[in-house]
Amino acid sequence: MLQNKLKKDTIWYLKNSRFFSSLGRDELDKLVSIVTERGYKKKETIHMPIDKRDSVFLIKEGTIRIYKVNREGKVTILESLSDGDMFGDLSLELCDHCTYGTYAEAGRPLTLFIIKKEDFLKFIKDTPDVSIKLITELGHRLRMSNEKIVDLSSSSTEKKILNELIRYSKSSGGEMKEMYNIPDKLTHQNIADMIGLTRETVTKVLNNLKKQGIISYKNKRISINKENIRNIV
């Protein structure tokens, strides 16, 4: 009975994800047969740079941070992902010698659906809709990365911070009609790591933005007033 309930719950989550919403019941049954579910604690590592790139991950619930660490120990956060997002090896080919090259860490308590890459490739051969959605997702992330590169190379410090927080809000489902809400309790060091600034600089800019009424805090979470940033970003 419990096993049947778990299967039904998994099918429901997969059917309601943007990647698998077009699948019929038979296809969902096949997908569930190759999926494993695993939970992670806050700050627990999902994969390391040297780990073999052999799995696809779908976030059932929670947030993750993809980041790199250079030789001096400086952290650069590359992506922040949340419920319904996929990460891992999203390429459409196998690579026996490839590694992730990055760290993936739980931003808060996390539940993942995990699929071995070999099994996933066999599955999507019969489900072209999923392949198209993956290609669309990769294109979206490439555009976001390009926007970030342009932003970091040409914007003021204030604009860099605001744009990064806006991207974070959108990617984590925090955008509302009048506000960009940040669902996680980001420290000033977290934000600094996202855009390559010092913590002291981030603290100074955020304090100024708060004084101007552009950002506010509730339970240590940041919100950005859309009306007040029209002339900035």
C-alpha atoms as a printed R data frame, in Angstrom:
    type eleno elety resid chain resno      x      y       z
1   ATOM     1    CA   MET     A     1  0.000  0.000   0.000
2   ATOM     2    CA   LEU     A     2  2.787  2.456   0.958
3   ATOM     3    CA   GLN     A     3  4.720  1.636  -2.210
4   ATOM     4    CA   ASN     A     4  1.637  2.364  -4.348
5   ATOM     5    CA   LYS     A     5  1.120  5.706  -2.575
6   ATOM     6    CA   LEU     A     6  4.761  6.699  -3.143
7   ATOM     7    CA   LYS     A     7  4.451  5.811  -6.825
8   ATOM     8    CA   LYS     A     8  1.268  7.865  -7.167
9   ATOM     9    CA   ASP     A     9  2.914 10.835  -5.430
10  ATOM    10    CA   THR     A    10  5.952 10.615  -7.712
11  ATOM    11    CA   ILE     A    11  3.764 10.415 -10.836
12  ATOM    12    CA   TRP     A    12  1.821 13.471  -9.640
13  ATOM    13    CA   TYR     A    13  5.005 15.530  -9.150
14  ATOM    14    CA   LEU     A    14  6.480 14.475 -12.488
15  ATOM    15    CA   LYS     A    15  3.225 15.123 -14.363
16  ATOM    16    CA   ASN     A    16  3.086 18.626 -12.882
17  ATOM    17    CA   SER     A    17  6.682 19.503 -13.781
18  ATOM    18    CA   ARG     A    18  7.221 21.606 -16.893
19  ATOM    19    CA   PHE     A    19  9.486 18.945 -18.399
20  ATOM    20    CA   PHE     A    20  7.133 15.972 -18.198
21  ATOM    21    CA   SER     A    21  3.652 17.527 -18.285
22  ATOM    22    CA   SER     A    22  2.957 16.216 -21.820
23  ATOM    23    CA   LEU     A    23  3.583 12.558 -20.916
24  ATOM    24    CA   GLY     A    24  0.807  9.978 -20.835
25  ATOM    25    CA   ARG     A    25  0.302  7.445 -18.037
26  ATOM    26    CA   ASP     A    26  2.321  4.674 -19.726
27  ATOM    27    CA   GLU     A    27  5.261  7.034 -20.289
28  ATOM    28    CA   LEU     A    28  5.054  8.278 -16.700
29  ATOM    29    CA   ASP     A    29  5.093  4.689 -15.438
30  ATOM    30    CA   LYS     A    30  8.286  4.068 -17.430
31  ATOM    31    CA   LEU     A    31  9.827  7.267 -16.068
32  ATOM    32    CA   VAL     A    32  8.973  6.417 -12.467
33  ATOM    33    CA   SER     A    33 10.690  3.045 -12.880
34  ATOM    34    CA   ILE     A    34 14.070  4.777 -13.462
35  ATOM    35    CA   VAL     A    35 13.656  7.538 -10.837
36  ATOM    36    CA   THR     A    36 15.014  7.432  -7.300
37  ATOM    37    CA   GLU     A    37 14.113  9.985  -4.623
38  ATOM    38    CA   ARG     A    38 16.593 11.318  -2.066
39  ATOM    39    CA   GLY     A    39 16.572 13.998   0.615
40  ATOM    40    CA   TYR     A    40 19.424 16.334   1.582
41  ATOM    41    CA   LYS     A    41 19.987 18.566   4.580
42  ATOM    42    CA   LYS     A    42 20.724 22.274   4.282
43  ATOM    43    CA   LYS     A    43 24.316 22.829   3.034
44  ATOM    44    CA   GLU     A    44 24.727 19.132   2.187
45  ATOM    45    CA   THR     A    45 26.682 18.504  -1.026
46  ATOM    46    CA   ILE     A    46 24.901 16.813  -3.944
47  ATOM    47    CA   HIS     A    47 27.957 16.537  -6.170
48  ATOM    48    CA   MET     A    48 31.571 17.768  -6.312
49  ATOM    49    CA   PRO     A    49 33.667 18.951  -9.293
50  ATOM    50    CA   ILE     A    50 35.533 15.640  -9.596
51  ATOM    51    CA   ASP     A    51 32.391 13.474  -9.495
52  ATOM    52    CA   LYS     A    52 31.549 11.633 -12.694
53  ATOM    53    CA   ARG     A    53 28.800 13.430 -14.623
54  ATOM    54    CA   ASP     A    54 26.349 10.549 -14.800
55  ATOM    55    CA   SER     A    55 22.988 11.760 -13.437
56  ATOM    56    CA   VAL     A    56 20.116 14.139 -14.091
57  ATOM    57    CA   PHE     A    57 18.456 15.791 -11.079
58  ATOM    58    CA   LEU     A    58 14.954 17.242 -10.787
59  ATOM    59    CA   ILE     A    59 14.219 19.370  -7.727
60  ATOM    60    CA   LYS     A    60 11.036 18.165  -6.057
61  ATOM    61    CA   GLU     A    61 11.300 20.657  -3.217
62  ATOM    62    CA   GLY     A    62 13.992 23.022  -1.937
63  ATOM    63    CA   THR     A    63 16.832 25.042  -3.437
64  ATOM    64    CA   ILE     A    64 20.352 24.307  -4.635
65  ATOM    65    CA   ARG     A    65 23.390 26.428  -5.432
66  ATOM    66    CA   ILE     A    66 25.806 25.572  -8.203
67  ATOM    67    CA   TYR     A    67 29.221 27.104  -7.519
68  ATOM    68    CA   LYS     A    68 32.949 26.956  -8.167
69  ATOM    69    CA   VAL     A    69 35.915 27.536  -5.860
70  ATOM    70    CA   ASN     A    70 39.200 28.877  -7.243
71  ATOM    71    CA   ARG     A    71 42.702 28.066  -5.999
72  ATOM    72    CA   GLU     A    72 42.582 30.930  -3.502
73  ATOM    73    CA   GLY     A    73 39.370 29.557  -2.027
74  ATOM    74    CA   LYS     A    74 37.102 32.259  -3.490
75  ATOM    75    CA   VAL     A    75 33.555 31.035  -4.104
76  ATOM    76    CA   THR     A    76 31.582 32.057  -7.204
77  ATOM    77    CA   ILE     A    77 27.915 31.063  -7.305
78  ATOM    78    CA   LEU     A    78 26.945 30.250 -10.897
79  ATOM    79    CA   GLU     A    79 23.278 29.337 -10.495
80  ATOM    80    CA   SER     A    80 20.557 29.128  -7.887
81  ATOM    81    CA   LEU     A    81 17.729 26.692  -8.666
82  ATOM    82    CA   SER     A    82 14.498 25.693  -6.956
83  ATOM    83    CA   ASP     A    83 11.340 23.555  -7.179
84  ATOM    84    CA   GLY     A    84 10.811 22.065 -10.642
85  ATOM    85    CA   ASP     A    85 14.265 22.924 -12.008
86  ATOM    86    CA   MET     A    86 16.634 20.350 -13.473
87  ATOM    87    CA   PHE     A    87 20.413 20.233 -13.219
88  ATOM    88    CA   GLY     A    88 23.280 17.802 -13.584
89  ATOM    89    CA   ASP     A    89 24.195 16.353 -16.965
90  ATOM    90    CA   LEU     A    90 21.530 17.801 -19.263
91  ATOM    91    CA   SER     A    91 23.479 17.163 -22.479
92  ATOM    92    CA   LEU     A    92 21.937 14.696 -24.914
93  ATOM    93    CA   GLU     A    93 24.926 12.375 -25.110
94  ATOM    94    CA   LEU     A    94 26.926 10.098 -22.814
95  ATOM    95    CA   CYS     A    95 30.438 11.038 -21.706
96  ATOM    96    CA   ASP     A    96 32.312  8.382 -19.745
97  ATOM    97    CA   HIS     A    97 35.187 10.650 -18.697
98  ATOM    98    CA   CYS     A    98 33.284 13.903 -18.014
99  ATOM    99    CA   THR     A    99 32.913 15.375 -14.529
100 ATOM   100    CA   TYR     A   100 30.494 18.009 -13.182
101 ATOM   101    CA   GLY     A   101 33.257 20.583 -12.700
102 ATOM   102    CA   THR     A   102 31.186 22.376 -10.062
103 ATOM   103    CA   TYR     A   103 29.781 21.940  -6.588
104 ATOM   104    CA   ALA     A   104 26.035 21.536  -6.038
105 ATOM   105    CA   GLU     A   105 24.852 22.288  -2.497
106 ATOM   106    CA   ALA     A   106 21.434 22.313  -0.854
107 ATOM   107    CA   GLY     A   107 20.417 25.883  -0.046
108 ATOM   108    CA   ARG     A   108 17.706 24.627   2.291
109 ATOM   109    CA   PRO     A   109 16.281 21.132   3.036
110 ATOM   110    CA   LEU     A   110 16.035 19.488  -0.353
111 ATOM   111    CA   THR     A   111 14.319 16.550  -2.054
112 ATOM   112    CA   LEU     A   112 15.550 15.392  -5.461
113 ATOM   113    CA   PHE     A   113 14.391 12.993  -8.128
114 ATOM   114    CA   ILE     A   114 17.541 11.386  -9.544
115 ATOM   115    CA   ILE     A   115 17.840  9.604 -12.901
116 ATOM   116    CA   LYS     A   116 20.957  7.912 -14.208
117 ATOM   117    CA   LYS     A   117 22.015  9.570 -17.473
118 ATOM   118    CA   GLU     A   118 22.108  6.321 -19.443
119 ATOM   119    CA   ASP     A   119 18.537  5.485 -18.400
120 ATOM   120    CA   PHE     A   120 17.386  9.036 -19.116
121 ATOM   121    CA   LEU     A   121 18.789  9.016 -22.664
122 ATOM   122    CA   LYS     A   122 17.018  5.749 -23.426
123 ATOM   123    CA   PHE     A   123 13.791  7.236 -22.097
124 ATOM   124    CA   ILE     A   124 13.861 10.489 -24.096
125 ATOM   125    CA   LYS     A   125 14.500  8.656 -27.373
126 ATOM   126    CA   ASP     A   126 10.832  7.692 -27.233
127 ATOM   127    CA   THR     A   127  9.631 11.055 -25.866
128 ATOM   128    CA   PRO     A   128 10.764 13.856 -28.239
129 ATOM   129    CA   ASP     A   129  8.672 16.420 -26.342
130 ATOM   130    CA   VAL     A   130 11.007 16.045 -23.357
131 ATOM   131    CA   SER     A   131 14.068 16.538 -25.589
132 ATOM   132    CA   ILE     A   132 12.594 19.764 -26.976
133 ATOM   133    CA   LYS     A   133 11.849 21.069 -23.483
134 ATOM   134    CA   LEU     A   134 15.409 20.293 -22.385
135 ATOM   135    CA   ILE     A   135 16.856 22.163 -25.364
136 ATOM   136    CA   THR     A   136 14.550 25.104 -24.596
137 ATOM   137    CA   GLU     A   137 15.691 25.076 -20.946
138 ATOM   138    CA   LEU     A   138 19.360 25.040 -21.931
139 ATOM   139    CA   GLY     A   139 18.749 27.954 -24.309
140 ATOM   140    CA   HIS     A   140 17.057 29.918 -21.521
141 ATOM   141    CA   ARG     A   141 19.956 29.319 -19.139
142 ATOM   142    CA   LEU     A   142 22.452 30.347 -21.796
143 ATOM   143    CA   ARG     A   143 20.579 33.640 -22.284
144 ATOM   144    CA   MET     A   144 20.538 34.205 -18.517
145 ATOM   145    CA   SER     A   145 24.282 33.533 -18.340
146 ATOM   146    CA   ASN     A   146 24.951 35.963 -21.192
147 ATOM   147    CA   GLU     A   147 22.830 38.630 -19.488
148 ATOM   148    CA   LYS     A   148 24.809 38.136 -16.294
149 ATOM   149    CA   ILE     A   149 28.137 38.424 -18.124
150 ATOM   150    CA   VAL     A   150 27.077 41.681 -19.796
151 ATOM   151    CA   ASP     A   151 25.675 42.993 -16.527
152 ATOM   152    CA   LEU     A   152 28.806 42.224 -14.513
153 ATOM   153    CA   SER     A   153 31.097 43.777 -17.107
154 ATOM   154    CA   SER     A   154 29.269 47.045 -17.662
155 ATOM   155    CA   SER     A   155 26.901 47.907 -14.797
156 ATOM   156    CA   SER     A   156 27.334 49.914 -11.622
157 ATOM   157    CA   THR     A   157 27.751 48.003  -8.370
158 ATOM   158    CA   GLU     A   158 24.223 48.925  -7.310
159 ATOM   159    CA   LYS     A   159 22.760 47.653 -10.577
160 ATOM   160    CA   LYS     A   160 24.825 44.448 -10.457
161 ATOM   161    CA   ILE     A   161 23.449 43.590  -7.031
162 ATOM   162    CA   LEU     A   162 19.843 44.423  -7.891
163 ATOM   163    CA   ASN     A   163 19.907 42.495 -11.166
164 ATOM   164    CA   GLU     A   164 21.406 39.447  -9.483
165 ATOM   165    CA   LEU     A   165 18.749 39.517  -6.769
166 ATOM   166    CA   ILE     A   166 16.041 39.892  -9.416
167 ATOM   167    CA   ARG     A   167 17.410 36.879 -11.315
168 ATOM   168    CA   TYR     A   168 17.467 34.920  -8.054
169 ATOM   169    CA   SER     A   169 13.880 35.902  -7.269
170 ATOM   170    CA   LYS     A   170 12.647 34.868 -10.728
171 ATOM   171    CA   SER     A   171 14.495 31.552 -10.714
172 ATOM   172    CA   SER     A   172 13.220 30.638  -7.245
173 ATOM   173    CA   GLY     A   173  9.585 31.569  -7.867
174 ATOM   174    CA   GLY     A   174  9.640 34.688  -5.725
175 ATOM   175    CA   GLU     A   175  8.419 37.265  -8.272
176 ATOM   176    CA   MET     A   176  5.106 38.902  -7.350
177 ATOM   177    CA   LYS     A   177  3.050 41.646  -8.990
178 ATOM   178    CA   GLU     A   178  4.684 44.514  -7.089
179 ATOM   179    CA   MET     A   179  7.755 42.897  -5.539
180 ATOM   180    CA   TYR     A   180 10.696 40.643  -6.221
181 ATOM   181    CA   ASN     A   181 10.834 38.477  -3.098
182 ATOM   182    CA   ILE     A   182 13.874 36.399  -2.157
183 ATOM   183    CA   PRO     A   183 12.543 33.205  -0.522
184 ATOM   184    CA   ASP     A   184 15.887 32.281   1.051
185 ATOM   185    CA   LYS     A   185 17.788 34.019   3.846
186 ATOM   186    CA   LEU     A   186 20.764 35.143   1.776
187 ATOM   187    CA   THR     A   187 23.723 36.476   3.717
188 ATOM   188    CA   HIS     A   188 25.721 39.407   2.382
189 ATOM   189    CA   GLN     A   189 28.529 36.927   1.743
190 ATOM   190    CA   ASN     A   190 26.174 34.753  -0.344
191 ATOM   191    CA   ILE     A   191 25.321 37.747  -2.516
192 ATOM   192    CA   ALA     A   192 28.969 38.765  -2.782
193 ATOM   193    CA   ASP     A   193 29.835 35.243  -3.990
194 ATOM   194    CA   MET     A   194 27.203 35.481  -6.732
195 ATOM   195    CA   ILE     A   195 28.763 38.510  -8.387
196 ATOM   196    CA   GLY     A   196 32.393 38.586  -7.304
197 ATOM   197    CA   LEU     A   197 32.225 41.486  -4.852
198 ATOM   198    CA   THR     A   198 33.435 41.811  -1.279
199 ATOM   199    CA   ARG     A   199 31.001 41.354   1.585
200 ATOM   200    CA   GLU     A   200 31.755 44.894   2.784
201 ATOM   201    CA   THR     A   201 30.744 46.356  -0.593
202 ATOM   202    CA   VAL     A   202 27.494 44.392  -0.659
203 ATOM   203    CA   THR     A   203 26.648 45.502   2.889
204 ATOM   204    CA   LYS     A   204 27.233 49.163   2.022
205 ATOM   205    CA   VAL     A   205 25.097 49.014  -1.146
206 ATOM   206    CA   LEU     A   206 22.240 47.106   0.509
207 ATOM   207    CA   ASN     A   207 22.152 49.596   3.390
208 ATOM   208    CA   ASN     A   208 21.868 52.457   0.876
209 ATOM   209    CA   LEU     A   209 19.128 50.655  -1.057
210 ATOM   210    CA   LYS     A   210 17.215 50.106   2.172
211 ATOM   211    CA   LYS     A   211 17.450 53.804   3.061
212 ATOM   212    CA   GLN     A   212 16.051 54.663  -0.399
213 ATOM   213    CA   GLY     A   213 13.091 52.308   0.102
214 ATOM   214    CA   ILE     A   214 14.169 50.115  -2.804
215 ATOM   215    CA   ILE     A   215 14.630 46.991  -0.695
216 ATOM   216    CA   SER     A   216 13.110 45.851   2.570
217 ATOM   217    CA   TYR     A   217 13.615 42.948   4.953
218 ATOM   218    CA   LYS     A   218 11.111 40.560   6.507
219 ATOM   219    CA   ASN     A   219 12.367 37.644   8.605
220 ATOM   220    CA   LYS     A   220 15.855 38.325   7.193
221 ATOM   221    CA   ARG     A   221 14.569 37.858   3.631
222 ATOM   222    CA   ILE     A   222 15.012 40.602   1.024
223 ATOM   223    CA   SER     A   223 12.202 42.097  -1.064
224 ATOM   224    CA   ILE     A   224 12.674 44.560  -3.931
225 ATOM   225    CA   ASN     A   225 10.016 47.161  -4.748
226 ATOM   226    CA   LYS     A   226  9.431 47.056  -8.534
227 ATOM   227    CA   GLU     A   227  8.083 50.605  -8.671
228 ATOM   228    CA   ASN     A   228 11.222 52.039  -7.077
229 ATOM   229    CA   ILE     A   229 13.743 50.363  -9.402
230 ATOM   230    CA   ARG     A   230 12.365 51.475 -12.772
231 ATOM   231    CA   ASN     A   231 15.070 54.075 -13.236
232 ATOM   232    CA   ILE     A   232 17.889 51.870 -11.980
233 ATOM   233    CA   VAL     A   233 17.769 48.452 -13.709
